[in-house]
PDB file of C-alpha atoms in Angstrom:
ATOM      1  CA  MET A1471       4.143 169.074 194.143  1.00 71.00           C
ATOM      2  CA  PRO A1472       6.065 171.403 191.877  1.00 76.00           C
ATOM      3  CA  ALA A1473       9.248 172.733 193.484  1.00 79.00           C
ATOM      4  CA  ASP A1474       8.143 176.337 193.155  1.00 90.00           C
ATOM      5  CA  VAL A1475       4.826 176.009 195.015  1.00 95.00           C
ATOM      6  CA  ILE A1476       3.945 179.061 197.073  1.00 96.00           C
ATOM      7  CA  ARG A1477       1.961 178.420 200.243  1.00 96.00           C
ATOM      8  CA  CYS A1478      -0.840 180.824 201.083  1.00 96.00           C
ATOM      9  CA  ASN A1479      -2.393 180.589 204.530  1.00 97.00           C
ATOM     10  CA  THR A1480      -5.717 182.377 204.937  1.00 96.00           C
ATOM     11  CA  ASP A1481      -7.877 183.077 207.958  1.00 97.00           C
ATOM     12  CA  ALA A1482     -10.822 185.137 209.107  1.00 96.00           C
ATOM     13  CA  ALA A1483     -12.093 186.577 212.365  1.00 96.00           C
ATOM     14  CA  TRP A1484     -15.821 187.295 212.557  1.00 96.00           C
ATOM     15  CA  SER A1485     -17.996 189.276 214.960  1.00 95.00           C
ATOM     16  CA  VAL A1486     -21.725 189.082 215.659  1.00 94.00           C
ATOM     17  CA  ALA A1487     -21.911 192.634 214.269  1.00 94.00           C
ATOM     18  CA  LYS A1488     -21.480 190.856 210.892  1.00 95.00           C
ATOM     19  CA  ARG A1489     -18.005 192.254 210.441  1.00 95.00           C
ATOM     20  CA  ALA A1490     -14.997 190.163 209.442  1.00 95.00           C
ATOM     21  CA  GLY A1491     -11.275 190.669 209.450  1.00 95.00           C
ATOM     22  CA  ILE A1492      -9.492 188.572 206.863  1.00 95.00           C
ATOM     23  CA  GLY A1493      -5.804 187.858 206.491  1.00 96.00           C
ATOM     24  CA  TRP A1494      -3.448 185.977 204.203  1.00 95.00           C
ATOM     25  CA  ILE A1495       0.284 185.329 203.923  1.00 96.00           C
ATOM     26  CA  PHE A1496       2.332 183.928 201.018  1.00 96.00           C
ATOM     27  CA  GLU A1497       5.567 182.076 201.705  1.00 95.00           C
ATOM     28  CA  ASN A1498       7.815 179.509 200.057  1.00 90.00           C
ATOM     29  CA  SER A1499       8.768 176.092 201.433  1.00 84.00           C
ATOM     30  CA  ASP A1500      11.640 177.712 203.371  1.00 86.00           C
ATOM     31  CA  ARG A1501       9.071 179.983 205.093  1.00 87.00           C
ATOM     32  CA  GLN A1502      10.398 183.062 203.291  1.00 91.00           C
ATOM     33  CA  VAL A1503       7.516 185.551 203.223  1.00 94.00           C
ATOM     34  CA  TYR A1504       6.677 187.009 199.818  1.00 92.00           C
ATOM     35  CA  SER A1505       3.588 188.973 200.729  1.00 91.00           C
ATOM     36  CA  GLU A1506       0.895 189.331 203.363  1.00 94.00           C
ATOM     37  CA  GLY A1507      -2.307 191.297 203.600  1.00 93.00           C
ATOM     38  CA  SER A1508      -5.463 191.922 205.533  1.00 94.00           C
ATOM     39  CA  LYS A1509      -8.669 193.895 205.411  1.00 93.00           C
ATOM     40  CA  VAL A1510     -11.972 194.237 207.185  1.00 94.00           C
ATOM     41  CA  ILE A1511     -15.310 193.646 205.470  1.00 93.00           C
ATOM     42  CA  ASP A1512     -18.762 194.607 206.717  1.00 93.00           C
ATOM     43  CA  HIS A1513     -22.037 192.696 206.157  1.00 94.00           C
ATOM     44  CA  VAL A1514     -20.577 189.184 206.378  1.00 95.00           C
ATOM     45  CA  SER A1515     -23.256 186.633 207.264  1.00 95.00           C
ATOM     46  CA  SER A1516     -21.235 183.980 209.137  1.00 95.00           C
ATOM     47  CA  PRO A1517     -17.771 182.826 210.212  1.00 96.00           C
ATOM     48  CA  LEU A1518     -17.726 180.312 207.341  1.00 94.00           C
ATOM     49  CA  MET A1519     -18.562 183.036 204.826  1.00 94.00           C
ATOM     50  CA  ALA A1520     -15.706 185.110 206.264  1.00 95.00           C
ATOM     51  CA  GLU A1521     -13.293 182.185 205.756  1.00 94.00           C
ATOM     52  CA  ALA A1522     -14.447 181.790 202.138  1.00 93.00           C
ATOM     53  CA  LEU A1523     -14.099 185.526 201.481  1.00 93.00           C
ATOM     54  CA  ALA A1524     -10.529 185.466 202.798  1.00 94.00           C
ATOM     55  CA  MET A1525      -9.608 183.107 199.966  1.00 91.00           C
ATOM     56  CA  ARG A1526     -11.737 184.591 197.190  1.00 87.00           C
ATOM     57  CA  LYS A1527     -10.917 187.278 194.641  1.00 61.00           C
ATOM     58  CA  ARG A1528      -9.953 190.728 195.887  1.00 70.00           C
ATOM     59  CA  ASN A1529      -8.204 188.832 198.627  1.00 82.00           C
ATOM     60  CA  ALA A1530      -5.736 185.917 198.614  1.00 92.00           C
ATOM     61  CA  MET A1531      -6.466 184.501 195.149  1.00 90.00           C
ATOM     62  CA  GLN A1532      -6.406 187.894 193.478  1.00 87.00           C
ATOM     63  CA  GLU A1533      -3.166 188.732 195.273  1.00 89.00           C
ATOM     64  CA  ALA A1534      -1.644 185.467 193.993  1.00 92.00           C
ATOM     65  CA  GLN A1535      -2.654 186.395 190.446  1.00 89.00           C
ATOM     66  CA  HIS A1536      -1.294 189.932 190.876  1.00 89.00           C
ATOM     67  CA  LYS A1537       2.052 188.531 192.070  1.00 90.00           C
ATOM     68  CA  SER A1538       2.069 186.105 189.084  1.00 91.00           C
ATOM     69  CA  PHE A1539       2.233 183.037 191.317  1.00 93.00           C
ATOM     70  CA  SER A1540       1.253 180.128 189.094  1.00 93.00           C
ATOM     71  CA  ASN A1541       1.674 177.246 191.583  1.00 95.00           C
ATOM     72  CA  VAL A1542      -0.157 177.911 194.845  1.00 96.00           C
ATOM     73  CA  TRP A1543      -1.190 175.819 197.829  1.00 96.00           C
ATOM     74  CA  PHE A1544      -4.011 177.632 199.616  1.00 95.00           C
ATOM     75  CA  ARG A1545      -4.416 176.548 203.238  1.00 96.00           C
ATOM     76  CA  THR A1546      -7.276 177.338 205.603  1.00 96.00           C
ATOM     77  CA  ASP A1547      -7.918 176.371 209.205  1.00 95.00           C
ATOM     78  CA  SER A1548     -11.595 175.882 208.355  1.00 96.00           C
ATOM     79  CA  GLN A1549     -12.137 172.167 207.819  1.00 95.00           C
ATOM     80  CA  GLU A1550     -15.656 172.908 206.595  1.00 93.00           C
ATOM     81  CA  LEU A1551     -14.411 175.285 203.891  1.00 93.00           C
ATOM     82  CA  ALA A1552     -11.616 172.947 202.745  1.00 93.00           C
ATOM     83  CA  ARG A1553     -14.107 170.064 202.585  1.00 92.00           C
ATOM     84  CA  ALA A1554     -16.643 172.116 200.599  1.00 91.00           C
ATOM     85  CA  ILE A1555     -14.052 173.220 198.037  1.00 90.00           C
ATOM     86  CA  ASP A1556     -12.557 169.738 197.712  1.00 88.00           C
ATOM     87  CA  SER A1557     -15.913 168.006 197.316  1.00 87.00           C
ATOM     88  CA  MET A1558     -17.430 170.803 195.193  1.00 82.00           C
ATOM     89  CA  THR A1559     -20.486 170.610 197.473  1.00 80.00           C
ATOM     90  CA  TYR A1560     -21.611 174.194 197.795  1.00 82.00           C
ATOM     91  CA  SER A1561     -24.188 175.313 200.327  1.00 83.00           C
ATOM     92  CA  VAL A1562     -26.717 177.934 199.304  1.00 88.00           C
ATOM     93  CA  GLU A1563     -25.004 180.492 201.563  1.00 87.00           C
ATOM     94  CA  LEU A1564     -21.571 179.977 200.012  1.00 88.00           C
ATOM     95  CA  PHE A1565     -22.551 179.110 196.445  1.00 91.00           C
ATOM     96  CA  GLY A1566     -21.518 182.401 194.795  1.00 90.00           C
ATOM     97  CA  VAL A1567     -18.239 182.762 196.682  1.00 90.00           C
ATOM     98  CA  LEU A1568     -17.240 179.137 196.088  1.00 89.00           C
ATOM     99  CA  MET A1569     -18.101 179.434 192.399  1.00 90.00           C
ATOM    100  CA  ASP A1570     -15.772 182.470 192.278  1.00 89.00           C
ATOM    101  CA  ILE A1571     -13.041 180.372 193.913  1.00 88.00           C
ATOM    102  CA  GLU A1572     -13.605 177.568 191.408  1.00 89.00           C
ATOM    103  CA  LEU A1573     -13.429 180.012 188.488  1.00 89.00           C
ATOM    104  CA  LEU A1574     -10.293 181.719 189.806  1.00 88.00           C
ATOM    105  CA  SER A1575      -8.658 178.320 190.355  1.00 90.00           C
ATOM    106  CA  SER A1576      -8.514 177.825 186.599  1.00 90.00           C
ATOM    107  CA  SER A1577      -6.044 180.710 186.271  1.00 90.00           C
ATOM    108  CA  PHE A1578      -3.305 178.783 188.121  1.00 94.00           C
ATOM    109  CA  ASP A1579      -1.076 176.082 186.633  1.00 94.00           C
ATOM    110  CA  PHE A1580      -1.163 174.160 189.916  1.00 94.00           C
ATOM    111  CA  ILE A1581      -3.537 174.742 192.819  1.00 93.00           C
ATOM    112  CA  VAL A1582      -4.393 172.853 195.972  1.00 94.00           C
ATOM    113  CA  VAL A1583      -6.778 173.933 198.718  1.00 93.00           C
ATOM    114  CA  SER A1584      -6.437 172.109 202.013  1.00 95.00           C
ATOM    115  CA  TYR A1585      -6.928 172.291 205.734  1.00 97.00           C
ATOM    116  CA  VAL A1586      -4.094 173.405 208.009  1.00 96.00           C
ATOM    117  CA  SER A1587      -4.263 173.277 211.798  1.00 96.00           C
ATOM    118  CA  ARG A1588      -4.764 176.520 213.702  1.00 92.00           C
ATOM    119  CA  THR A1589      -1.351 176.099 215.311  1.00 94.00           C
ATOM    120  CA  LEU A1590       0.260 176.370 211.858  1.00 94.00           C
ATOM    121  CA  ASN A1591      -1.905 179.329 210.825  1.00 95.00           C
ATOM    122  CA  GLY A1592      -0.832 181.870 213.446  1.00 95.00           C
ATOM    123  CA  VAL A1593       0.294 184.695 211.172  1.00 96.00           C
ATOM    124  CA  ALA A1594      -2.866 184.695 209.035  1.00 96.00           C
ATOM    125  CA  ASP A1595      -4.929 184.497 212.247  1.00 96.00           C
ATOM    126  CA  SER A1596      -3.118 187.506 213.729  1.00 96.00           C
ATOM    127  CA  LEU A1597      -3.595 189.507 210.529  1.00 96.00           C
ATOM    128  CA  ALA A1598      -7.322 188.710 210.467  1.00 96.00           C
ATOM    129  CA  LYS A1599      -7.833 189.616 214.128  1.00 95.00           C
ATOM    130  CA  ALA A1600      -5.902 192.876 213.752  1.00 95.00           C
ATOM    131  CA  ALA A1601      -8.013 193.804 210.731  1.00 95.00           C
ATOM    132  CA  LEU A1602     -11.248 193.026 212.587  1.00 94.00           C
ATOM    133  CA  HIS A1603     -10.260 195.380 215.380  1.00 91.00           C
ATOM    134  CA  SER A1604      -9.276 198.201 213.007  1.00 86.00           C
ATOM    135  CA  SER A1605     -11.665 201.052 212.317  1.00 63.00           C
ATOM    136  CA  ALA A1606     -11.609 201.115 208.503  1.00 58.00           C
ATOM    137  CA  SER A1607     -13.904 198.814 206.565  1.00 55.00           C
ATOM    138  CA  ILE A1608     -14.785 198.095 202.962  1.00 56.00           C
ATOM    139  CA  PRO A1609     -18.106 197.020 201.502  1.00 55.00           C
ATOM    140  CA  LEU A1610     -18.621 193.385 200.567  1.00 54.00           C
ATOM    141  CA  LEU A1611     -18.082 192.947 196.816  1.00 50.00           C
TER     142      LEU A1611
END
């Protein structure tokens, strides 16, 4: 991997009310935090969709572009999402979001999407849960 790879952990928390809190954190290999963010989104169909939205534009990938990070390692604790992105096997439910992720991926010089265990994804998890329990929400775009 390039020496200047920025790690981005993403996570989502979903409720049966079809509301999701999403969170992301960017850090370098020395665990120095560059940026973190979270938001809540209404009308999210499933936990897997919430995980995909956490990574998609207007969220982690857009933030990486905004910060001019060109070498990024996106990490999710959703094995199903990491597998879908890696294999480019897109379910009907996730097709549009995963196509957005694929398109946005082309704007980076180096990009990897992989699974990370929940124990190593604590900050993104906390951000997502805090967002889910907040009162402000945004429409799904």
